[in-house]
XYZ file of C-alpha atoms in Angstrom:
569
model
C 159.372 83.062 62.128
C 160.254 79.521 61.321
C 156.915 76.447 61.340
C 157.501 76.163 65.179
C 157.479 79.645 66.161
C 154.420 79.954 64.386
C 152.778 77.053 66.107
C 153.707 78.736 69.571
C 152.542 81.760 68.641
C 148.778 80.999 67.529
C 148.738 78.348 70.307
C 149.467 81.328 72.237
C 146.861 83.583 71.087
C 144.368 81.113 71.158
C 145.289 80.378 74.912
C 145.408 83.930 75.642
C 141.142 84.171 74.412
C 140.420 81.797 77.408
C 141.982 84.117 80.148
C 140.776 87.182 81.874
C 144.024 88.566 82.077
C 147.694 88.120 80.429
C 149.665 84.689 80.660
C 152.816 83.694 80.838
C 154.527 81.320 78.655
C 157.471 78.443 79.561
C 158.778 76.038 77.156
C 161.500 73.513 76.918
C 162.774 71.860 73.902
C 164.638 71.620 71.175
C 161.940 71.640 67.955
C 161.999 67.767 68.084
C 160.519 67.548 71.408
C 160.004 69.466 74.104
C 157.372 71.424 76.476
C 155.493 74.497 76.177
C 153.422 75.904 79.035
C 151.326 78.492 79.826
C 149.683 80.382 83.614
C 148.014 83.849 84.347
C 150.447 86.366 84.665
C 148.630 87.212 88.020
C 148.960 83.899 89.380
C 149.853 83.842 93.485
C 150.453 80.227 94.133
C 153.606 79.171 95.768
C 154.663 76.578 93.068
C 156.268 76.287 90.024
C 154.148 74.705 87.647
C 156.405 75.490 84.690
C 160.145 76.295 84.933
C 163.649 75.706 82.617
C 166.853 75.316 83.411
C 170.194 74.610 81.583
C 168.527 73.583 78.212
C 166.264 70.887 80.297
C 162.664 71.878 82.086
C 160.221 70.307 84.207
C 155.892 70.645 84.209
C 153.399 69.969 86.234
C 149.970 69.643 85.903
C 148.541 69.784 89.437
C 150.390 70.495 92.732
C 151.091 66.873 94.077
C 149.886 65.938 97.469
C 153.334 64.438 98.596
C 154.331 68.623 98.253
C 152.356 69.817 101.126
C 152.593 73.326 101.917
C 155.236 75.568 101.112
C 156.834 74.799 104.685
C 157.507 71.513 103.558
C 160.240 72.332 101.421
C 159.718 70.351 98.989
C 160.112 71.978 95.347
C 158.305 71.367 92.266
C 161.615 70.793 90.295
C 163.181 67.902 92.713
C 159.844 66.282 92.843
C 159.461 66.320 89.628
C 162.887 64.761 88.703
C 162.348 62.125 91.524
C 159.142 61.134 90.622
C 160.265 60.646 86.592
C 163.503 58.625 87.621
C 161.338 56.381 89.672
C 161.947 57.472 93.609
C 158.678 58.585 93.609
C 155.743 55.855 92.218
C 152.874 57.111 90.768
C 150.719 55.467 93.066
C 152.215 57.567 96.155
C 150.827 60.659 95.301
C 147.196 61.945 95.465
C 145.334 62.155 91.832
C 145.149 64.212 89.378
C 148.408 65.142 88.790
C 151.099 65.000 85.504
C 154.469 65.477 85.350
C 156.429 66.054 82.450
C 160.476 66.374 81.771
C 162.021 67.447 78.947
C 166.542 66.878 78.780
C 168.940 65.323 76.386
C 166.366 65.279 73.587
C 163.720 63.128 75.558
C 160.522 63.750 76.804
C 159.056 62.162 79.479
C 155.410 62.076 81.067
C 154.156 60.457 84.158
C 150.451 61.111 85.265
C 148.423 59.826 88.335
C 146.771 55.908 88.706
C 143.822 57.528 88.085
C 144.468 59.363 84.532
C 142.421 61.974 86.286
C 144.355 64.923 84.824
C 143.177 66.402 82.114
C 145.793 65.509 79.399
C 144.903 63.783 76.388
C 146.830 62.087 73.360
C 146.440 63.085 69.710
C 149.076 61.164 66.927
C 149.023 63.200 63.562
C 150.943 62.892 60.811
C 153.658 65.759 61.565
C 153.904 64.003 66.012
C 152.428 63.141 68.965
C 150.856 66.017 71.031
C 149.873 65.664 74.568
C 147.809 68.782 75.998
C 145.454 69.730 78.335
C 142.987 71.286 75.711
C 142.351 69.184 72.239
C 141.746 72.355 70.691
C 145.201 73.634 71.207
C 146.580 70.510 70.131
C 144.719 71.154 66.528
C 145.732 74.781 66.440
C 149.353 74.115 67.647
C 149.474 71.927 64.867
C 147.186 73.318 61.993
C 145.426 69.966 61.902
C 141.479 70.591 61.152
C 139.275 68.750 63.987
C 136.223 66.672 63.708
C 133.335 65.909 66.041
C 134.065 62.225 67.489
C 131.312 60.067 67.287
C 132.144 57.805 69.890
C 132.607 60.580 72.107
C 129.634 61.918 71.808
C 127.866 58.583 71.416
C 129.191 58.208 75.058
C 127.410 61.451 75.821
C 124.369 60.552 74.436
C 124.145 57.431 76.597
C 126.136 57.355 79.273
C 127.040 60.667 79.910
C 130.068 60.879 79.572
C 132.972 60.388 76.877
C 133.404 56.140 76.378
C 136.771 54.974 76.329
C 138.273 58.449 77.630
C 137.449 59.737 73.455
C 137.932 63.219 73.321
C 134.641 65.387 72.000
C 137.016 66.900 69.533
C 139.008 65.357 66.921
C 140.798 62.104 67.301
C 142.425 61.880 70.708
C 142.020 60.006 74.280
C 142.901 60.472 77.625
C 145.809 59.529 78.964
C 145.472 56.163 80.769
C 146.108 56.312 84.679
C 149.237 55.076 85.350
C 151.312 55.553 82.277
C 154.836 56.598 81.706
C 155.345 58.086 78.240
C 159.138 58.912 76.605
C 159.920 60.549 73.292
C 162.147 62.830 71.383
C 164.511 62.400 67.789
C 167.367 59.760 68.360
C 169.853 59.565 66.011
C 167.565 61.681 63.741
C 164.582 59.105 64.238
C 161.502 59.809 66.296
C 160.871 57.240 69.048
C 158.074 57.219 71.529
C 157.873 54.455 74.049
C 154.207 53.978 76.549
C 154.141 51.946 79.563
C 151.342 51.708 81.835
C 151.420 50.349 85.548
C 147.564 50.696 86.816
C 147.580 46.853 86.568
C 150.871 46.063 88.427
C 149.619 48.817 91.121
C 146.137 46.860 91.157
C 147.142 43.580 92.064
C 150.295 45.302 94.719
C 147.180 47.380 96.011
C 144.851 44.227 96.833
C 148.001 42.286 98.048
C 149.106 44.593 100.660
C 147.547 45.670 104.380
C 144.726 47.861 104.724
C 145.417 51.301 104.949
C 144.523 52.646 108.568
C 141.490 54.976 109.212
C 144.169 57.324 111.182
C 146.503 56.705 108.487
C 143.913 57.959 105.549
C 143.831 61.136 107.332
C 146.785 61.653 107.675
C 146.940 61.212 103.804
C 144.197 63.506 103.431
C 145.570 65.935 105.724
C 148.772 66.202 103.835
C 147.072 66.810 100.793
C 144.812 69.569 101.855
C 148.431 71.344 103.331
C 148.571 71.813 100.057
C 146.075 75.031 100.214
C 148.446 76.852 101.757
C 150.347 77.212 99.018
C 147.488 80.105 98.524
C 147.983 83.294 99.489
C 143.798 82.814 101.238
C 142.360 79.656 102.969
C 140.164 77.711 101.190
C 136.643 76.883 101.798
C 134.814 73.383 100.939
C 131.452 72.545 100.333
C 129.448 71.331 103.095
C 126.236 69.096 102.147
C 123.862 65.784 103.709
C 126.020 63.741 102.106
C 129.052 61.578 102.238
C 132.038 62.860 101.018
C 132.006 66.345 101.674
C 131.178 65.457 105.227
C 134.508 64.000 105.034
C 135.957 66.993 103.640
C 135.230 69.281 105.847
C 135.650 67.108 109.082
C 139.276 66.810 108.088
C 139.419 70.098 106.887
C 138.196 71.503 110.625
C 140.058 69.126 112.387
C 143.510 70.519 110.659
C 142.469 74.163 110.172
C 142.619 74.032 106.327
C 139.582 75.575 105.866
C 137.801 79.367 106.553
C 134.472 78.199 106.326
C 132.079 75.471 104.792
C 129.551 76.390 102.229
C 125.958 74.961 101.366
C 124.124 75.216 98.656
C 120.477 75.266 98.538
C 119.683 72.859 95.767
C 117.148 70.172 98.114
C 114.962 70.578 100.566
C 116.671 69.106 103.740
C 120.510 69.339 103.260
C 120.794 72.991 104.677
C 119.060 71.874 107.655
C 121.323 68.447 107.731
C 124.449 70.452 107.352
C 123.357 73.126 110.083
C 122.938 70.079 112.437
C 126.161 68.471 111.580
C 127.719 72.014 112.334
C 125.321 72.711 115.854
C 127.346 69.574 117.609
C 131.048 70.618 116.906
C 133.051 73.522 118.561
C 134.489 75.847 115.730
C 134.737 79.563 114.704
C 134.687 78.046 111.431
C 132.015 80.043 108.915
C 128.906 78.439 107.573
C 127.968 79.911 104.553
C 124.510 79.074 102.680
C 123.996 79.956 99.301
C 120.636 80.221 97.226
C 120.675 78.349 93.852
C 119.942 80.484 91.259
C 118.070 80.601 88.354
C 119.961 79.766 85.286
C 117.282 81.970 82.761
C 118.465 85.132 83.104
C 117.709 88.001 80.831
C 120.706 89.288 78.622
C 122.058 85.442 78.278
C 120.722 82.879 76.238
C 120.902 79.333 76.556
C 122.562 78.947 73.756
C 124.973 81.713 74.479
C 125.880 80.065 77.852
C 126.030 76.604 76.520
C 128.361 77.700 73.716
C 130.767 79.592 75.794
C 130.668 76.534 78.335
C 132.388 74.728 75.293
C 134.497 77.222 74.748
C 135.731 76.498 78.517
C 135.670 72.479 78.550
C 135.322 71.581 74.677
C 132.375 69.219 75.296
C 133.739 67.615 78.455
C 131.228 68.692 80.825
C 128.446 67.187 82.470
C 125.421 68.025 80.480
C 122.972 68.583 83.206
C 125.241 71.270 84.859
C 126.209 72.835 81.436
C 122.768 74.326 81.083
C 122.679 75.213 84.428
C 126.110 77.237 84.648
C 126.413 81.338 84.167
C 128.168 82.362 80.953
C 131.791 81.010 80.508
C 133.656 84.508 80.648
C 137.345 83.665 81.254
C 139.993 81.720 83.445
C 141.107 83.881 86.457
C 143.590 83.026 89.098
C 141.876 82.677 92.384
C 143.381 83.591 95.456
C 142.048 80.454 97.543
C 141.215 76.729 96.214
C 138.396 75.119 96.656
C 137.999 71.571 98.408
C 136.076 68.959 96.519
C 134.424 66.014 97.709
C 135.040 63.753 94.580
C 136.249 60.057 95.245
C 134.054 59.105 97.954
C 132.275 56.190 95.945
C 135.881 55.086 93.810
C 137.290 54.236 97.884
C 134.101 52.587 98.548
C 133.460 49.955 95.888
C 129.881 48.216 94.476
C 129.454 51.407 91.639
C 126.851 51.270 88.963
C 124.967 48.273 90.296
C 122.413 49.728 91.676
C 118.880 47.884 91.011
C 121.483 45.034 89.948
C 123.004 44.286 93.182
C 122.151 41.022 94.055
C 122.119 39.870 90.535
C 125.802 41.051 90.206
C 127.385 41.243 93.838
C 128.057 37.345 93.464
C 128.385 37.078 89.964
C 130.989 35.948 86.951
C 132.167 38.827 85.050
C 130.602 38.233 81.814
C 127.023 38.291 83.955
C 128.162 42.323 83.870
C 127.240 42.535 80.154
C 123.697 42.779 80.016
C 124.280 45.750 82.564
C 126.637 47.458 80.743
C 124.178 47.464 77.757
C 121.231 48.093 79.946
C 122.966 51.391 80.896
C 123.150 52.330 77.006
C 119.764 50.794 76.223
C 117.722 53.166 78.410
C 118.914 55.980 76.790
C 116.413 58.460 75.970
C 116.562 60.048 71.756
C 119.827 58.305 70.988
C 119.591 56.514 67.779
C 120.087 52.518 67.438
C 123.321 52.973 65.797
C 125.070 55.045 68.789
C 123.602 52.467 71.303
C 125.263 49.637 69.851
C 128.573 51.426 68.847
C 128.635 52.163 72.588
C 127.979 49.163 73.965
C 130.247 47.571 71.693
C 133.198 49.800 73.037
C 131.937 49.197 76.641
C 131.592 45.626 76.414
C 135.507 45.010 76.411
C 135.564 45.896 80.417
C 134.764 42.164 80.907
C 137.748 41.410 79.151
C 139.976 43.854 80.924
C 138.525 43.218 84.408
C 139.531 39.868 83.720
C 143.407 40.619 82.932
C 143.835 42.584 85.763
C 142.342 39.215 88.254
C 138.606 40.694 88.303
C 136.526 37.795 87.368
C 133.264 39.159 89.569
C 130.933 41.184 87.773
C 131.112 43.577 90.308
C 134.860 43.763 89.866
C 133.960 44.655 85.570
C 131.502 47.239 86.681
C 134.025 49.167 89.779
C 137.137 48.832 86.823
C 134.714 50.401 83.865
C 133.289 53.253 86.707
C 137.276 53.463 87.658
C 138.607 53.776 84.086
C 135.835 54.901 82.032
C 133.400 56.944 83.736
C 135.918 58.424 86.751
C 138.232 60.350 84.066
C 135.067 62.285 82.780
C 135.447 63.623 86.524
C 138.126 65.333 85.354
C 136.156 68.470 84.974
C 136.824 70.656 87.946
C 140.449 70.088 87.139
C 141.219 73.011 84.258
C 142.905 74.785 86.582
C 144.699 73.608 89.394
C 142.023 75.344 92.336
C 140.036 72.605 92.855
C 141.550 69.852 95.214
C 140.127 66.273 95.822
C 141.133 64.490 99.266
C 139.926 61.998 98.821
C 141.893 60.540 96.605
C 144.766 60.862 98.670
C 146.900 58.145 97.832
C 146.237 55.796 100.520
C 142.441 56.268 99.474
C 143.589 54.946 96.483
C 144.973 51.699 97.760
C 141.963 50.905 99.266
C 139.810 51.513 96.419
C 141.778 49.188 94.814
C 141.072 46.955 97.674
C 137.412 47.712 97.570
C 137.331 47.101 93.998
C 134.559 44.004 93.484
C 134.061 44.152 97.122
C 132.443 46.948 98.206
C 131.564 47.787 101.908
C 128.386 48.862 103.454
C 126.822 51.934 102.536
C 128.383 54.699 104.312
C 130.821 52.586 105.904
C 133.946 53.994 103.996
C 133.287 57.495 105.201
C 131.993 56.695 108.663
C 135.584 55.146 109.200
C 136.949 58.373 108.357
C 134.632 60.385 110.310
C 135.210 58.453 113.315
C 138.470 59.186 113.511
C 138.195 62.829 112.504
C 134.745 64.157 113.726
C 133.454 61.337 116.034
C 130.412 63.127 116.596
C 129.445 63.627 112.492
C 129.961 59.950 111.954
C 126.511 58.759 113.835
C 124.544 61.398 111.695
C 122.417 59.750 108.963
C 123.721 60.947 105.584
C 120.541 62.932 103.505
C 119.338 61.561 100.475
C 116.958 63.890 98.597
C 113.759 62.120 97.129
C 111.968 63.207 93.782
C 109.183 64.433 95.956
C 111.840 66.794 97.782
C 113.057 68.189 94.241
C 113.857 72.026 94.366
C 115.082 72.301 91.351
C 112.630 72.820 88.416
C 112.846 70.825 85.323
C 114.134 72.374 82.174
C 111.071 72.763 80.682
C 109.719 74.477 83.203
C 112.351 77.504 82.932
C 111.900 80.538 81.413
C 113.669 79.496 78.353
C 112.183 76.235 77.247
C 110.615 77.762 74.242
C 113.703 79.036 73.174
C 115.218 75.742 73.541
C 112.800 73.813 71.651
C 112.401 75.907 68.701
C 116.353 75.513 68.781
C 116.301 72.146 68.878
C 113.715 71.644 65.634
C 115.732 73.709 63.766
C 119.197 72.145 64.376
C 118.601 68.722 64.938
C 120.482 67.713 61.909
C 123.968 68.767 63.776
C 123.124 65.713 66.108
C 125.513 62.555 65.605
C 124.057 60.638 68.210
C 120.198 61.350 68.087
C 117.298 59.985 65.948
C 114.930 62.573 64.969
C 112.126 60.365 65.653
C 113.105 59.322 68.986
C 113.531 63.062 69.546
C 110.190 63.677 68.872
C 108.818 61.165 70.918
C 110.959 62.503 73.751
C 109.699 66.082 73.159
C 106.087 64.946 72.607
C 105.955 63.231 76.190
C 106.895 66.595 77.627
C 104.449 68.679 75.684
C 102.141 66.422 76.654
C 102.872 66.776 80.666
C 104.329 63.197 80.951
C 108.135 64.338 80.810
C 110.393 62.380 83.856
C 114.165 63.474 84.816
C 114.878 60.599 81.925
C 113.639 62.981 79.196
C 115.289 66.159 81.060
C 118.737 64.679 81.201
C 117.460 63.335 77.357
C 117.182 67.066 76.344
C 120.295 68.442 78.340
C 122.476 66.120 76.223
C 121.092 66.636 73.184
C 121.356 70.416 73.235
C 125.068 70.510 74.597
C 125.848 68.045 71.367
C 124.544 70.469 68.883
C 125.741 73.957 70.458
C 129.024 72.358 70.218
C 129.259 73.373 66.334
C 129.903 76.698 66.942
C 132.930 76.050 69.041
C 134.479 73.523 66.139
C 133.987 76.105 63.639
C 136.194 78.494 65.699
C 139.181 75.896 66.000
C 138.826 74.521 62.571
C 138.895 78.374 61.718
C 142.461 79.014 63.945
C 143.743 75.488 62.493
C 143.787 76.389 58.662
C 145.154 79.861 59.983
C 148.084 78.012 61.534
C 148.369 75.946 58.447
C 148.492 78.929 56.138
C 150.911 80.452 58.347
C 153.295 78.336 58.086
C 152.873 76.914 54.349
C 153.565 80.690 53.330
C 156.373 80.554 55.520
C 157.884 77.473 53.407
C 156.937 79.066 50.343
C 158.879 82.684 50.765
């Protein structure tokens, strides 16, 4: 095997570990550029996600909402080709998506306004990689990862990754909007990035209002898309906004089998049963019990670590230590509606207590909230806060190029652009769909963007046009006294965790041992808040992350040998 068969082929094993069952693998290129992709052997879905051709291919990452179902007739390969020579904008189809092309030597990438899709940038020595999973970028290429520390500085305080970092090794998300080209030309490697989200910003705010009938329309399109399943989908049915919206839409164009509610709060089963007592449908309402995340046979620190195994530290904390043991990627045989994008299409995010200190604002009034945000942060060490808010602190400066000069505006644009992408984890396999950002949903968060409407508003227009009736029912908001779910340290486990903690708190970039222990001492002392639970879920998903590391570092130097005894023989 030459260096780039080797590459594919531990790339491919290492791929292979994540699935329950065989994949397939598609690739396009000509060892200068090129593709290489990878689905479940067992995989029913009527679309081409990978496919080559006459020494050219086409990708996708996502099945675009301007596809609809398989009746459309519209094929992954013209769509593809369309939307990379420009018929197609970016901004006219539903996020996440990615497309990629690979002919005549050149490689070309568009991805959604959004940069929802899970597809991240690394530039090594030896080329630029652009994959779905940073730790197949470092095997694929034998280069030997490293925690980032503003990734997981972002963790530590916000939450999420700042600046779209990537938890492992050098690498960021790809901006929404961008159109990336690259290859060998005349035995030179060029690479050429252009990014539209501000050109589609200001067209966005310029143009008409999107119509409520219209939007649903959109939407409707884009759940068409589940038929490309072999079984209907269900969607998650809850007191709140935007799966309300979901599933009215859903009902209203028979894309759904059933709704489903979980019992996490006291009062959204019985706010869902309501909303379902004043419609006419065979439509199945399923509740399901919450359930405990202690269970014997699997630690927490067995579940966390396979849960990095599944999203390389690109996971919400909180729900981390709450998820069942990471066992595999399976094909399903239905997708699964989502109701993320509700608060992007309605504007005003992140003020909250600072509303009427920012609503009216200048943009630079938006700093002392950004660093607020990190401030309150609960264990993190001085150093992370201020690298953080240092990072964070330029959204002043790019609301302002793009014609936001409200504080407001800064704080939509760094929710849009810096917090939204972390979002990006239901998308690791392309089950989960999301509505509502349906492209004309996108158009008028744009429009909403600095100028948000009244609460509710943005989904009651919606509702009224597809479910009249649901749009008059107040949506539930569960109070702290209503809480259901216990705190961590009231589980089972929480002995386990702490002892775990104490003993590998020095794996912790982010987190001063002192601060720690004040943290921990306010629990063991009965005075722990859901500040020092969400301080201890993100401190124990930073240091289980090791483990994983070690196991890529581990298949990087094996890819590296590989091929260095290759040259050598």
């Amino acid at each position: 095997m030459n260096a780039m068969e080797i590459r594919k082929s531990h790339a491919s094993e290492h791929f292979q570990k994540l699935n329950k069952g065989p994949v397939l693998r598609t690739e396009a290129g000509d060892g200068g550029s090129g593709f290489i992709g990878w689905v479940p052997e067992s995989l029913a879905v009527d679309w081409r996600f990978f496919q080559s051709r006459d020494n050219a291919g086409v990708a996708w990452l996502h099945i675009p909402s301007l596809a609809g179902g398989p009746e459309s007739g519209v094929d992954a390969w013209g769509l593809g080709q369309a939307v990379l020579d420009g018929q197609h904008k970016s901004g006219e189809i539903g996020a996440p998506f990615a497309v990629a092309r690979w002919q005549n030597g050149q490689l070309d990438i568009a991805n959604d306004m959004l940069g929802l899709v899970r597809l991240f940038h690394f530039s090594f020595d030896g080329g630029d990689v652009w994959t779905t999973r940073p730790g197949l970028a470092h095997i694929f290429m034998g280069e030997i990862p490293k925690k980032n520390r503003l990734a997981w500085g972002g963790m530590a305080t916000l939450g999420w990754a700042s600046s779209g970092t990537t938890q492992l090794g050098d690498g960021r998300q790809l901006p929404g909007g961008s159109y990336v080209s690259g290859g060998i030309r005349n035995g030179q490697r060029f690479l050429s990035v252009e990014n539209v989200f501000n050109d589609w910003l200001r067209t966005s705010r310029e143009t008409a209002e999107p119509s409520p009938a219209a939007s649903v329309r959109d939407m409707e399109l884009y759940m068409s898309t589940a038929k490309r399943w072999p079984r209907q989908a269900m969607a998650d049915l809850s007191g709140g906004k935007d799966s309300r919206v979901v599933a009215a839409i859903g009902i209203r164009s028979n894309a759904l089998k059933g709704v489903r509610t979980i019992a996490t709060d006291h009062g959204e089963v019985e706010t869902a049963q309501h909303l379902m007592s004043l419609i006419d449908t065979n439509i199945e309402h399923r509740i399901d019990a919450r359930k405990d995340p202690s269970r014997p046979g699997s630690s927490f620190v067995r579940r966390l670590g396979s849960q990095h195994q599944a999203w390389e530290g690109r996971f919400l904390a909180t729900t981390a230590y709450n998820s069942a043991e990471f066992e595999g990627f399976a094909p399903l045989s239905a997708p699964m509606f989502n109701g993320l994008g509700g608060e992007v299409m309605a504007g005003g995010n992140l003020l909250g207590a600072w509303h009427d200190r920012l609503i009216n604002a200048p943009g630079p009034a938006a700093r002392d909230k950004l660093a607020t945000m990190v401030k309150v942060a609960t264990g993190a060490s001085e150093e992370t806060k201020e690298m953080v808010i240092a990072d964070i602190q330029e959204y002043v400066n790019k609301a302002s190029e793009m014609g936001l000069n409200g504080a407001a505006g800064v704080m939509d644009i760094f929710y849009h652009l810096d917090k939204m992408p972390n979002w990006s984890i239901p998308y690791a396999t392309p089950h989960t769909l999301t509505p509502l950002f349906a492209p004309s949903l996108l158009t008028y968060a744009a429009q909403r963007t600095g100028k948000p409407v009244e609460y509710g508003e943005a989904h009651r227009r919606l509702l009224r046009e597809a479910i009249p009736e649901w749009a008059y029912v107040p949506f539930y908001k569960p109070t702290a006294q209503k809480r259901a779910v216990p705190f961590i340290w009231q589980n089972g486990d929480w002995e386990e965790i702490r002892a775990y903690i104490t003993e590998h708190l020095d794996q912790a970039l982010s987190f001063s041992p002192d601060l720690t222990n004040i943290g921990l001492g306010k629990i063991d002392a009965g005075e722990g808040t859901k500040r020092e639970e969400i301080f201890v879920q993100r401190l124990i998903w930073e240091i289980t992350f090791d483990s994983y590391l070690q196991e890529i570092e581990e298949a990087a130097k094996a890819t590296s040998h590989a091929i260095k005894s290759r040259l050598a023989s």
